[in-house]
Coordinates of C-alpha atoms in Angstrom, one line a residue:
Chain V
M202 CA -53.7 49.0 -68.7
T203 CA -49.9 50.3 -68.1
F204 CA -47.4 48.9 -66.3
N205 CA -44.6 50.5 -64.5
D206 CA -41.3 48.1 -63.6
E207 CA -43.2 47.8 -60.4
S208 CA -46.3 46.6 -62.0
I209 CA -44.8 44.6 -64.2
D210 CA -42.7 43.1 -61.7
E211 CA -46.4 42.1 -59.7
S212 CA -47.0 41.1 -62.9
I213 CA -45.4 38.6 -63.3
L214 CA -44.7 37.4 -59.9
G215 CA -48.9 37.0 -60.1
A216 CA -48.6 35.3 -63.4
R217 CA -45.6 32.6 -61.4
P218 CA -46.8 28.9 -61.2
N219 CA -47.3 27.6 -58.0
P220 CA -46.3 24.0 -58.6
I221 CA -46.7 21.4 -56.3
G222 CA -43.8 20.1 -55.8
P223 CA -41.7 17.2 -56.1
T224 CA -43.5 14.1 -55.1
A225 CA -41.7 11.9 -52.2
E226 CA -41.3 9.4 -54.8
L227 CA -39.1 11.0 -56.8
V228 CA -36.9 12.6 -54.2
D229 CA -36.4 9.8 -52.9
R230 CA -35.3 8.2 -56.3
Q231 CA -33.6 11.5 -57.3
R232 CA -31.6 10.7 -53.8
T233 CA -31.2 7.8 -54.5
Q234 CA -29.2 8.7 -58.0
L235 CA -27.1 11.0 -56.3
T236 CA -26.1 9.2 -53.6
E237 CA -24.5 6.2 -55.8
T238 CA -22.6 8.7 -57.3
I239 CA -21.7 9.9 -54.1
A240 CA -20.5 6.7 -53.4
E241 CA -19.2 6.3 -56.8
G242 CA -16.9 9.3 -56.7
A243 CA -16.4 8.2 -52.3
S244 CA -14.9 5.3 -53.6
R245 CA -12.1 7.1 -56.4
S246 CA -12.0 10.4 -54.1
S247 CA -8.0 11.1 -54.0
K248 CA -8.2 13.6 -50.7
P249 CA -6.0 16.7 -51.0
E250 CA -3.4 17.5 -49.2
Q251 CA -4.8 20.6 -47.2
P252 CA -8.6 20.5 -45.7
P253 CA -11.2 22.2 -46.6
E254 CA -11.9 25.4 -44.6
H255 CA -13.8 24.6 -41.2
T256 CA -16.6 26.6 -40.5
S257 CA -18.0 26.3 -37.6
L258 CA -21.9 27.2 -38.0
G259 CA -24.7 27.8 -35.5
G260 CA -27.9 26.3 -37.4
Q261 CA -29.3 29.4 -37.6
L262 CA -30.4 31.3 -40.8
V263 CA -32.9 34.6 -40.5
D264 CA -33.7 38.4 -38.9
I265 CA -36.0 39.2 -40.3
T266 CA -36.7 42.6 -38.2
T267 CA -33.7 43.5 -36.8
L268 CA -35.1 46.6 -35.6
D269 CA -31.5 48.2 -33.4
E270 CA -30.4 47.6 -37.0
V271 CA -33.4 49.6 -38.2
R272 CA -33.1 52.5 -36.5
H273 CA -29.8 53.2 -36.9
A274 CA -29.3 53.6 -40.4
P275 CA -29.3 56.5 -42.0
R276 CA -32.0 56.5 -45.1
W277 CA -36.0 55.4 -45.3
S278 CA -37.5 53.6 -48.4
H279 CA -40.9 52.8 -48.6
L280 CA -40.7 49.6 -48.1
T281 CA -39.7 50.1 -44.4
L282 CA -43.2 51.0 -44.2
A283 CA -43.9 47.3 -44.3
V284 CA -40.9 46.5 -41.9
A285 CA -42.1 49.7 -39.7
A286 CA -45.6 47.5 -39.8
A287 CA -44.7 43.9 -39.6
A288 CA -42.9 45.5 -36.2
L289 CA -45.9 46.3 -35.4
L290 CA -47.0 43.0 -35.6
F291 CA -45.5 42.6 -33.0
A292 CA -45.1 45.5 -30.7
A293 CA -48.4 45.9 -29.9
V294 CA -46.6 46.3 -26.4
S295 CA -44.3 44.5 -24.5
V296 CA -42.6 42.1 -21.9
T297 CA -44.4 41.7 -18.6
N298 CA -42.6 39.8 -16.0
R299 CA -45.2 37.6 -14.6
S300 CA -45.4 35.3 -11.7
D301 CA -47.4 32.3 -13.8
E302 CA -44.7 29.1 -13.7
S303 CA -47.0 27.5 -16.1
T304 CA -45.4 26.2 -19.1
E305 CA -49.0 25.9 -21.3
I306 CA -48.6 29.3 -23.2
A307 CA -51.8 28.6 -24.8
T308 CA -54.3 25.9 -26.5
E309 CA -56.6 26.3 -29.4
A310 CA -57.9 24.5 -32.5
V311 CA -57.2 26.7 -35.5
F312 CA -54.5 24.4 -37.4
S313 CA -56.5 20.9 -36.6
D314 CA -58.1 18.9 -33.8
E315 CA -55.6 16.5 -33.8
A316 CA -53.7 15.8 -30.8
V317 CA -49.8 16.3 -31.6
P318 CA -47.1 14.1 -30.3
A319 CA -44.7 16.1 -28.2
G320 CA -41.8 17.7 -28.8
D321 CA -39.6 15.6 -27.5
D322 CA -40.6 13.0 -29.6
L323 CA -39.1 15.1 -32.9
G324 CA -36.8 12.5 -34.6
S325 CA -34.9 12.1 -38.6
D326 CA -36.3 9.2 -40.8
G327 CA -33.4 7.9 -40.4
E328 CA -33.5 7.1 -44.7
T329 CA -31.2 9.3 -45.6
T330 CA -27.1 7.9 -45.8
Y331 CA -25.4 11.1 -45.7
P332 CA -25.5 13.9 -42.9
A333 CA -28.6 15.6 -43.1
A334 CA -28.7 19.2 -42.0
D335 CA -28.9 19.7 -37.9
D336 CA -25.4 17.4 -38.4
I337 CA -24.0 20.4 -39.2
A338 CA -26.5 23.3 -38.7
S339 CA -27.2 22.2 -35.2
P340 CA -25.7 24.6 -32.9
S341 CA -23.8 23.2 -29.1
A342 CA -23.7 24.8 -26.5
D343 CA -20.4 26.0 -27.1
D344 CA -20.7 27.4 -30.3
S345 CA -24.1 28.9 -29.8
V346 CA -22.8 32.4 -29.2
E347 CA -19.1 33.0 -29.0
D348 CA -18.3 30.8 -32.5
A349 CA -20.9 32.6 -33.9
A350 CA -19.9 36.1 -33.5
D351 CA -17.3 35.7 -35.6
G352 CA -19.5 34.9 -38.7
P353 CA -20.0 37.2 -41.6
A354 CA -23.0 38.9 -40.1
Q355 CA -22.4 41.7 -37.6
R356 CA -25.3 43.5 -36.4
S357 CA -24.9 46.8 -34.3
A358 CA -27.7 44.4 -32.2
E359 CA -28.8 45.4 -28.3
Q360 CA -26.7 43.9 -25.6
L361 CA -28.9 41.3 -23.6
P362 CA -29.4 41.6 -19.8
A363 CA -26.0 40.7 -17.9
D364 CA -27.9 37.9 -16.5
G365 CA -29.9 37.6 -20.2
F366 CA -33.2 37.5 -17.1
C367 CA -36.1 39.2 -19.2
G368 CA -39.0 37.1 -17.9
T369 CA -40.4 34.1 -16.2
E370 CA -42.5 34.1 -19.1
L371 CA -42.4 35.0 -22.9
P372 CA -43.6 37.8 -23.1
I373 CA -46.4 36.7 -26.3
E374 CA -49.0 34.7 -26.3
V375 CA -49.5 31.5 -29.1
L376 CA -52.5 29.8 -30.2
L377 CA -51.7 26.7 -30.7
T378 CA -53.0 23.2 -32.0
D379 CA -55.4 22.0 -28.9
G380 CA -53.9 19.7 -26.7
T381 CA -49.9 20.5 -28.1
T382 CA -48.1 20.2 -25.3
V383 CA -45.7 23.4 -24.3
L384 CA -42.2 22.4 -23.2
D385 CA -39.5 23.8 -21.4
G386 CA -36.3 23.8 -23.0
P387 CA -34.7 23.7 -26.1
L388 CA -35.5 21.2 -29.3
P389 CA -33.3 17.9 -28.9
G390 CA -30.1 18.7 -30.0
Y391 CA -29.6 22.2 -29.9
A392 CA -27.9 24.5 -27.5
P393 CA -29.2 25.1 -23.5
A394 CA -30.2 27.8 -22.3
S395 CA -27.6 30.4 -21.3
D396 CA -28.1 32.1 -18.1
G397 CA -31.2 33.6 -18.0
Q398 CA -32.4 32.3 -21.0
L399 CA -36.4 31.6 -21.3
I400 CA -36.7 28.6 -24.2
K401 CA -39.6 26.2 -24.7
H402 CA -40.3 24.1 -27.8
W403 CA -43.4 22.3 -29.2
T404 CA -44.3 20.2 -32.3
Q405 CA -47.4 20.3 -34.5
N406 CA -48.1 19.3 -37.4
D407 CA -45.0 17.1 -37.2
V408 CA -42.8 20.2 -36.8
S409 CA -40.8 21.1 -33.7
F410 CA -41.0 24.7 -33.1
E411 CA -38.6 26.4 -30.0
L412 CA -39.0 29.7 -28.8
R413 CA -35.9 31.7 -27.1
W414 CA -36.1 34.2 -25.2
P415 CA -34.0 37.0 -25.1
V416 CA -31.9 36.2 -28.3
N417 CA -29.2 38.6 -29.2
P418 CA -29.7 38.1 -33.5
Q419 CA -26.6 39.1 -34.3
T420 CA -24.4 35.8 -32.2
V421 CA -27.6 33.2 -31.6
Y422 CA -28.0 32.2 -35.1
G423 CA -24.9 33.4 -36.3
D424 CA -24.3 32.3 -40.1
D425 CA -26.3 32.7 -43.3
S426 CA -26.9 29.5 -44.7
T427 CA -29.9 28.7 -47.0
P428 CA -32.3 27.3 -45.0
S429 CA -34.5 24.5 -46.0
L430 CA -37.6 26.0 -44.6
A431 CA -38.8 29.7 -45.4
I432 CA -40.9 31.6 -43.7
A433 CA -43.7 32.4 -46.4
Y434 CA -44.9 35.6 -45.0
L435 CA -46.5 37.4 -42.3
E436 CA -49.9 38.4 -41.6
G437 CA -51.8 41.1 -40.1
F438 CA -55.5 41.3 -39.9
D439 CA -58.1 44.7 -39.2
S440 CA -60.4 43.5 -36.4
D441 CA -62.5 42.0 -38.1
G442 CA -60.3 39.1 -38.8
D443 CA -60.1 40.1 -42.8
T444 CA -56.2 40.2 -44.2
V445 CA -55.2 43.4 -44.8
R446 CA -51.5 43.2 -45.1
R447 CA -48.8 40.3 -45.8
F448 CA -45.2 40.9 -45.5
Y449 CA -42.5 38.7 -46.8
P450 CA -39.0 38.4 -46.4
V451 CA -36.8 39.1 -48.6
W452 CA -33.8 36.4 -49.3
T453 CA -30.9 37.8 -50.2
E454 CA -28.0 34.8 -50.4
G455 CA -31.0 32.2 -48.4
A456 CA -31.2 34.8 -45.4
A457 CA -34.1 36.9 -45.2
S458 CA -32.7 40.5 -44.2
D459 CA -36.0 42.1 -44.2
L460 CA -39.7 42.2 -44.6
T461 CA -41.5 43.6 -46.8
D462 CA -45.1 43.6 -48.9
K463 CA -44.3 43.0 -52.1
G464 CA -41.5 40.3 -52.7
G465 CA -39.3 43.1 -53.3
T466 CA -35.6 43.2 -52.9
E467 CA -34.5 46.4 -51.5
T468 CA -33.0 46.3 -48.1
V469 CA -34.8 48.7 -45.9
T470 CA -32.4 50.4 -44.0
F471 CA -34.9 52.4 -42.0
V472 CA -38.3 53.1 -40.4
A473 CA -39.9 56.4 -41.4
S474 CA -43.0 56.1 -40.5
V475 CA -43.7 53.2 -37.4
T476 CA -47.2 54.1 -36.8
A477 CA -48.6 53.4 -40.6
Y478 CA -50.2 49.5 -39.6
P479 CA -51.0 50.3 -35.8
D480 CA -53.9 47.5 -35.5
L481 CA -51.8 44.6 -37.1
A482 CA -52.2 42.2 -35.0
P483 CA -52.8 39.0 -34.1
S484 CA -50.3 37.5 -36.8
I485 CA -49.8 34.4 -38.5
L486 CA -46.6 33.3 -38.8
A487 CA -46.3 31.0 -42.3
I488 CA -43.6 28.7 -43.5
E489 CA -43.9 27.3 -46.8
G490 CA -40.7 24.0 -48.2
A491 CA -40.1 21.1 -46.3
P492 CA -41.0 19.2 -44.4
F493 CA -44.6 20.2 -45.0
P494 CA -45.8 18.0 -47.7
S495 CA -47.0 20.7 -50.4
S496 CA -45.7 23.6 -51.8
E497 CA -49.0 25.4 -49.9
T498 CA -47.6 27.5 -47.2
T499 CA -48.6 26.6 -44.1
P500 CA -49.2 28.5 -41.5
A501 CA -47.0 27.6 -38.0
F502 CA -48.3 29.1 -35.3
E503 CA -50.3 32.6 -34.7
I504 CA -49.0 34.6 -32.3
T505 CA -51.9 36.3 -30.6
S506 CA -51.0 39.0 -28.5
V507 CA -47.5 40.3 -27.3
H508 CA -48.2 41.6 -23.3
D509 CA -48.3 44.8 -21.8
G510 CA -45.4 46.9 -21.1
T511 CA -41.9 48.4 -22.6
P512 CA -39.7 45.7 -23.4
A513 CA -36.8 45.6 -21.1
T514 CA -33.1 46.4 -22.7
G515 CA -31.7 43.5 -24.3
C516 CA -35.3 42.0 -23.8
S517 CA -36.3 42.7 -27.3
Q518 CA -35.3 39.6 -29.7
I519 CA -37.6 36.5 -29.7
G520 CA -35.7 33.6 -31.2
V521 CA -37.5 30.4 -33.5
R522 CA -36.6 27.7 -34.5
A523 CA -38.8 25.8 -36.7
Q524 CA -37.6 22.4 -37.2
G525 CA -39.0 19.4 -39.1
S526 CA -39.5 15.7 -38.7
D527 CA -36.9 15.1 -41.2
G528 CA -34.4 17.3 -39.4
Q529 CA -34.8 20.5 -42.1
Q530 CA -35.1 23.5 -40.2
V531 CA -35.5 27.4 -40.1
G532 CA -34.6 29.9 -37.5
F533 CA -35.1 33.8 -37.3
S534 CA -35.5 36.0 -34.9
F535 CA -38.1 38.9 -34.3
G536 CA -38.1 41.6 -32.6
I537 CA -40.9 42.6 -29.6
T538 CA -40.7 47.1 -30.0
D539 CA -42.9 49.2 -28.3
P540 CA -43.7 51.9 -31.8
K541 CA -43.6 54.4 -28.9
R542 CA -39.9 53.5 -28.2
L543 CA -38.7 52.5 -31.2
M544 CA -39.4 56.5 -31.9
G545 CA -38.0 57.3 -29.0
E546 CA -34.8 56.7 -29.4
S547 CA -34.0 57.9 -32.3
P548 CA -33.1 61.9 -32.3
L549 CA -35.6 64.5 -33.4
V550 CA -32.5 65.4 -36.5
I551 CA -30.0 63.1 -37.4
E552 CA -28.7 64.8 -40.0
Q553 CA -28.0 68.1 -42.4
L554 CA -27.8 69.1 -45.9
D555 CA -27.3 71.7 -47.6
A556 CA -30.0 72.7 -50.2
A557 CA -28.3 71.4 -53.4
E558 CA -27.9 68.4 -51.6
A559 CA -31.2 67.6 -50.9
P560 CA -34.1 65.7 -52.3
T561 CA -36.6 67.4 -54.9
Q562 CA -38.9 66.1 -55.0
V563 CA -42.3 63.4 -52.9
V564 CA -42.0 60.0 -54.0
A565 CA -45.3 59.5 -55.8
C566 CA -47.8 56.7 -53.9
D567 CA -47.6 53.3 -56.5
G568 CA -51.3 53.2 -56.0
A569 CA -52.1 55.8 -57.7
A570 CA -50.9 53.8 -61.1
S571 CA -54.4 52.0 -60.8
D572 CA -56.9 53.3 -58.7
P573 CA -58.0 56.9 -59.7
E574 CA -59.0 57.4 -56.0
V575 CA -55.1 57.6 -54.7
P576 CA -53.7 60.5 -55.1
E577 CA -49.8 61.0 -56.3
F578 CA -49.4 64.1 -53.5
L579 CA -50.9 65.7 -51.0
E580 CA -50.3 69.1 -49.9
R581 CA -51.3 70.7 -46.8
T582 CA -51.0 74.1 -46.0
L583 CA -50.6 74.0 -42.6
T584 CA -52.4 76.6 -39.8
I585 CA -49.8 78.4 -36.9
E586 CA -51.2 78.3 -34.0
E587 CA -47.7 79.5 -32.4
H588 CA -44.1 80.4 -33.3
H589 CA -41.2 79.1 -32.0
A590 CA -37.4 80.2 -30.9
S591 CA -35.7 77.5 -33.8
P592 CA -37.0 75.3 -36.8
A593 CA -36.2 71.8 -34.3
E594 CA -38.9 73.0 -32.2
A595 CA -41.5 74.4 -34.4
L596 CA -41.2 71.0 -36.1
Q597 CA -41.6 68.9 -32.6
A598 CA -44.6 71.4 -32.2
F599 CA -45.8 70.2 -35.4
L600 CA -45.6 66.8 -34.8
A601 CA -47.0 66.6 -31.3
A602 CA -49.5 69.2 -32.1
V603 CA -51.5 66.3 -34.7
P604 CA -51.4 62.6 -32.4
A605 CA -53.1 60.8 -35.1
H606 CA -50.5 61.5 -37.8
S607 CA -48.6 58.7 -39.3
L608 CA -45.1 61.1 -40.0
S609 CA -42.2 59.6 -37.5
E610 CA -42.0 61.6 -34.4
S611 CA -37.8 61.3 -35.5
G612 CA -35.2 60.8 -37.8
Y613 CA -35.0 64.0 -40.0
T614 CA -33.2 65.1 -42.9
E615 CA -32.7 69.3 -41.8
I616 CA -32.5 72.0 -44.7
T617 CA -31.6 74.7 -44.4
H618 CA -32.7 76.8 -47.4
P619 CA -32.7 80.6 -48.3
D620 CA -35.4 81.3 -46.7
G621 CA -36.2 78.8 -44.3
V622 CA -35.8 75.3 -43.3
T623 CA -37.6 72.0 -44.4
Y624 CA -37.5 68.8 -42.7
T625 CA -37.8 65.3 -44.8
L626 CA -38.1 61.8 -44.4
P627 CA -36.2 60.7 -47.0
F628 CA -37.7 58.1 -49.4
D629 CA -33.5 57.8 -52.0
D630 CA -31.1 60.0 -52.4
D631 CA -33.3 61.8 -54.5
K632 CA -37.3 61.6 -53.4
Y633 CA -38.4 61.9 -50.0
V634 CA -41.7 60.7 -48.6
A635 CA -42.4 63.7 -46.4
L636 CA -40.9 67.4 -46.3
I637 CA -42.6 70.0 -43.8
T638 CA -41.5 73.5 -44.9
V639 CA -40.2 75.7 -41.2
A640 CA -40.8 79.5 -41.8
K641 CA -39.4 82.3 -40.1
S642 CA -41.2 85.2 -39.2
D643 CA -40.7 88.3 -37.4
E644 CA -42.9 85.8 -34.2
G645 CA -40.5 83.2 -34.6
W646 CA -40.5 80.0 -36.5
A647 CA -43.4 77.7 -37.2
A648 CA -44.5 74.7 -39.9
T649 CA -46.2 76.3 -42.8
L650 CA -46.6 73.4 -45.3
L651 CA -46.5 69.1 -45.4
Q652 CA -45.9 67.9 -48.5
T653 CA -46.3 63.9 -48.3
S654 CA -46.5 60.8 -50.9
G655 CA -50.6 59.9 -51.2
C656 CA -50.6 57.2 -49.8
Chain X
M125 CA -18.2 31.1 -45.7
N126 CA -21.7 29.6 -45.7
L127 CA -22.7 26.6 -44.7
D128 CA -23.5 25.3 -48.4
S129 CA -20.3 26.1 -49.6
A130 CA -19.3 24.7 -46.9
A131 CA -20.8 21.5 -47.4
V132 CA -19.2 21.6 -51.0
Q133 CA -15.7 22.9 -50.4
A134 CA -15.9 19.1 -47.7
S135 CA -17.3 17.3 -50.4
L136 CA -14.5 17.3 -52.2
T137 CA -12.5 15.7 -49.1
D138 CA -15.4 13.2 -47.8
P139 CA -18.3 13.0 -50.7
E140 CA -21.7 12.1 -48.7
R141 CA -21.2 16.0 -47.5
F142 CA -22.7 16.6 -50.6
G143 CA -25.6 14.8 -49.8
L144 CA -26.7 18.2 -47.3
I145 CA -27.2 20.4 -51.0
F146 CA -29.9 17.5 -52.6
E147 CA -31.4 18.3 -49.3
Q148 CA -31.4 21.9 -49.0
H149 CA -32.1 22.6 -53.1
H150 CA -33.9 19.7 -54.7
R151 CA -37.4 21.9 -54.2
V152 CA -36.4 24.9 -55.2
I153 CA -34.5 23.6 -58.0
W154 CA -37.3 21.4 -58.9
T155 CA -39.8 24.5 -58.3
Y156 CA -37.8 26.5 -61.0
L157 CA -37.3 23.8 -63.4
A158 CA -41.6 22.8 -63.1
R159 CA -42.1 26.5 -63.6
S160 CA -39.4 27.1 -66.7
A161 CA -40.6 24.3 -68.1
G162 CA -43.7 22.2 -66.6
T163 CA -42.8 19.8 -63.7
S164 CA -42.6 16.6 -66.3
V165 CA -39.3 17.8 -67.0
A166 CA -38.6 19.3 -64.1
D167 CA -39.1 15.5 -62.8
D168 CA -36.8 14.3 -65.4
I169 CA -34.0 16.9 -65.2
A170 CA -34.0 17.7 -61.7
G171 CA -31.7 14.8 -60.5
E172 CA -30.1 15.8 -63.2
V173 CA -29.1 18.6 -61.9
F174 CA -27.4 17.6 -58.9
V175 CA -25.9 15.1 -59.9
A176 CA -23.8 16.9 -62.5
A177 CA -22.9 19.6 -59.7
F178 CA -21.7 16.8 -57.2
A179 CA -19.3 16.0 -60.9
Q180 CA -17.9 19.2 -60.9
R181 CA -17.7 20.6 -57.8
D182 CA -14.4 21.2 -57.7
R183 CA -14.8 23.8 -60.0
F184 CA -17.7 26.0 -57.5
D185 CA -15.7 28.9 -56.4
P186 CA -18.0 30.2 -53.0
E187 CA -16.3 33.8 -54.0
R188 CA -17.5 34.2 -57.5
G189 CA -21.3 33.6 -56.1
S190 CA -23.9 31.4 -53.8
V191 CA -24.2 27.7 -54.1
R192 CA -27.6 28.8 -55.2
A193 CA -26.7 30.3 -57.6
W194 CA -24.4 28.1 -59.1
L195 CA -27.4 25.6 -59.4
Y196 CA -29.3 27.6 -60.5
G197 CA -27.0 27.8 -63.8
I198 CA -26.8 23.7 -63.7
A199 CA -30.7 23.7 -64.4
T200 CA -30.2 26.2 -67.0
N201 CA -28.3 24.5 -68.8
K202 CA -29.8 21.3 -68.3
L203 CA -33.4 23.2 -68.8
R204 CA -31.4 24.8 -72.6
T205 CA -30.2 21.3 -73.5
A206 CA -33.6 19.6 -72.5
L207 CA -35.1 22.2 -74.5
R208 CA -32.8 22.7 -77.7
S209 CA -35.3 24.4 -80.0
E210 CA -36.7 28.3 -78.6
G211 CA -39.9 26.5 -79.9
R212 CA -40.2 24.0 -78.1
A213 CA -39.1 25.6 -75.4
R214 CA -41.7 28.0 -75.6
R215 CA -44.2 25.5 -75.5
A216 CA -43.1 23.9 -72.6
F217 CA -43.3 27.8 -71.0
A218 CA -46.6 27.9 -71.8
R219 CA -47.8 25.0 -70.3
A220 CA -46.2 25.1 -67.1
A221 CA -46.8 29.4 -66.9
M222 CA -50.9 29.1 -66.9
P223 CA -51.8 28.3 -63.4
D224 CA -55.4 28.1 -62.6
Q225 CA -55.4 31.2 -60.9
V226 CA -53.2 34.3 -59.4
P227 CA -51.7 32.2 -56.3
D228 CA -52.5 34.2 -53.0
N229 CA -49.6 34.7 -51.3
T230 CA -48.3 36.6 -54.0
L231 CA -48.8 40.3 -53.3
L232 CA -52.4 42.6 -51.5
I233 CA -55.3 40.1 -51.1
D234 CA -57.7 42.9 -52.2
D235 CA -55.9 43.6 -55.5
I236 CA -56.6 40.3 -56.4
D237 CA -58.9 40.9 -58.8
D238 CA -56.8 43.8 -60.6
L239 CA -53.6 41.2 -60.9
R240 CA -55.5 38.4 -62.4
S241 CA -56.3 40.4 -65.5
R242 CA -52.9 41.7 -65.7
A243 CA -51.0 38.3 -64.9
H244 CA -53.3 37.3 -67.9
Q245 CA -51.3 39.7 -70.0
V246 CA -48.5 38.8 -68.8
K247 CA -48.2 35.8 -69.0
A248 CA -48.9 36.2 -72.5
A249 CA -46.3 38.4 -72.9
L250 CA -43.9 36.5 -70.7
Y251 CA -44.3 33.5 -73.5
Q252 CA -43.3 35.9 -76.5
L253 CA -39.7 37.0 -75.2
S254 CA -36.8 35.1 -76.3
R255 CA -35.4 32.6 -74.1
A256 CA -32.7 34.0 -72.7
D257 CA -34.8 36.9 -72.0
R258 CA -37.6 34.5 -70.2
E259 CA -34.9 33.4 -68.0
L260 CA -33.6 36.3 -66.7
L261 CA -36.5 37.3 -65.6
I262 CA -37.6 34.5 -64.4
L263 CA -35.0 34.5 -62.2
A264 CA -35.0 37.5 -61.3
V265 CA -38.9 38.3 -60.9
W266 CA -40.2 34.2 -59.6
E267 CA -36.8 32.9 -58.4
E268 CA -36.1 36.5 -56.3
L269 CA -32.5 35.5 -57.4
S270 CA -30.1 39.3 -56.9
Y271 CA -28.5 41.1 -59.6
A272 CA -24.7 39.1 -59.1
D273 CA -26.5 35.1 -58.8
I274 CA -28.4 35.8 -62.0
A275 CA -25.0 36.8 -63.1
E276 CA -22.7 33.7 -61.9
A277 CA -26.1 31.3 -62.8
T278 CA -26.2 33.2 -66.7
G279 CA -22.7 33.6 -67.0
V280 CA -23.3 37.1 -67.7
T281 CA -21.8 40.3 -65.5
I282 CA -23.7 42.1 -63.6
G283 CA -23.9 44.8 -65.5
T284 CA -25.4 43.3 -68.4
V285 CA -28.2 41.8 -66.5
R286 CA -28.8 44.7 -65.3
S287 CA -29.5 46.3 -68.9
R288 CA -30.6 43.6 -70.2
L289 CA -33.3 43.8 -67.3
S290 CA -34.2 46.9 -67.6
R291 CA -34.6 46.2 -71.8
T292 CA -37.0 43.3 -70.9
R293 CA -39.1 45.0 -68.6
G294 CA -39.7 47.6 -71.6
R295 CA -40.1 45.1 -73.7
L296 CA -43.0 43.1 -71.6
R297 CA -44.3 46.7 -71.0
E298 CA -45.3 46.7 -75.0
L299 CA -46.3 43.6 -75.1
A300 CA -48.3 43.1 -71.9
A301 CA -50.0 46.6 -72.7
T302 CA -50.7 44.9 -76.9
S303 CA -51.3 41.7 -75.6
G304 CA -55.2 42.9 -74.4
E305 CA -57.2 40.4 -74.2
L306 CA -55.9 37.3 -76.1
S307 CA -55.4 34.4 -74.5
M308 CA -52.3 32.2 -74.6
E309 CA -53.7 29.3 -77.3
Q310 CA -54.3 32.5 -79.6
V311 CA -50.5 33.8 -78.8
E312 CA -48.8 30.4 -79.2
S313 CA -51.1 29.9 -82.5
R314 CA -49.9 33.7 -83.4
G315 CA -45.9 31.9 -84.2
D316 CA -42.7 33.4 -83.0
L317 CA -43.4 37.3 -82.6
R318 CA -39.9 38.1 -82.6

């Protein structure tokens, strides 16, 4: 058995012990120990003349998909497939305004048969003597958007509709514990709805959830502080209900910047192929860490479907907040995006490179190292059906003529060579994930060769 | 400045604000300690990490790294102190690094058997690394710290982190490839292989 850098990291990760977690008794004891130390420190403390820098932070946290950022960035990586698939977990479609005013999202027993308290029953345990996380993290009506806009995370997020109105019902269906009551409005202590914004919340298994729609991921959860809960993974299923893929958020300075399927730390900057995993729905949002009783990952709720329709401008992002009974919380947003829309918004060709600057090789498929049936590369000579007036038209015709391919329909790099033009989907500065050669004959331009990774 | 850094800064004038740091990070630091040296060591040390952090909070510089990295650094030092000898550290790691099975939330489910096999080899190989190299890999892969955070936690430059990690991965590949079906006990019985 051989290891490359990636597989050795995977194997190290695979050997990682997952201890259950400290006992509540230990946590209490060590909290008390610290509290006593703090009390001693407080009695001895001499206050400096200048107060520490004030920060007005909203309670938030994470933007998992940030599809707009993904859409406009210039480079790809193989991890983008995971992001694309993650998008597709929620992208079976998008927003339909329904006239039904019901506040019940869905109820079906998937976690336990026990009835759970209503969301308004949420509260602090009251045992901690210093400020709980939400004392600082809870956004108020006044600071939720404007102050957060001054925060560090400036993203190219889409603008919300002028009136904030996207619909009268959330664009997703959520499967909850039987008997769970879904209430209108925010979780207690959090900002009320902005104009047109729809907010629902509920509590199950001692964790309260809040969904806001639409949200601007650039501002609504506008700090990058370390969340006390973590999104463990999003999980996709095939049509038989088998788990086929899990996507792990990558935490950078406490904020989940991207979603990968390997727990890696690369930054995903572009969706190279949004058709990689078109059938990964429904999906489960799983959360680990406090307030759950162990370090085991806990399913939070399941998104069973996304409503049909094309998302209206500014209506793609849903904000999620999860808060435990002890006040610890995590927040993030995810995008609902029709993959066709995603593809359609980027130009067919986004950059042009000289041949000397161009990538020189296709990135090999990782799976080939461990599975002899997986080729490192694929190469196919294309049958020329017709010729076109320009290289770009030839590329477009090729993409249109192969309906089930997994290639992006936009975002190509055009490289001009002495004997023709190639179009690439870059992997990084040195490699690409696909290369389409377009050659000119007396009759015009036509795609002649397709080279891709074997994955 | 993020929430953690703000809390540490605020605790200089309002010490109770430091409680947030405990609430936010105790579990992850305990888990790091438990993975590195077992739960009993983690139980002994985790609380000390936060008491020490509180005592030296005026030294925390948000420009140099995150609060989390700072805490990892303190925890790593506590571990080194608690397990002064290389042999003791290695034995503690061996006891800690023996999960009954590959956690199913690690990677793709359909690769689980292969992963178990690989994990077995890698586990044995990890055990043979020097403590410093093992610390680095654990911080990078198990704890998923960025290079910058590892640099802050271990007190070396990012360049050093990169080069040492690269070298250590290479070393680990060699060890894993040659460890074959050796059990952890067999590896342990071979003593210090370095």
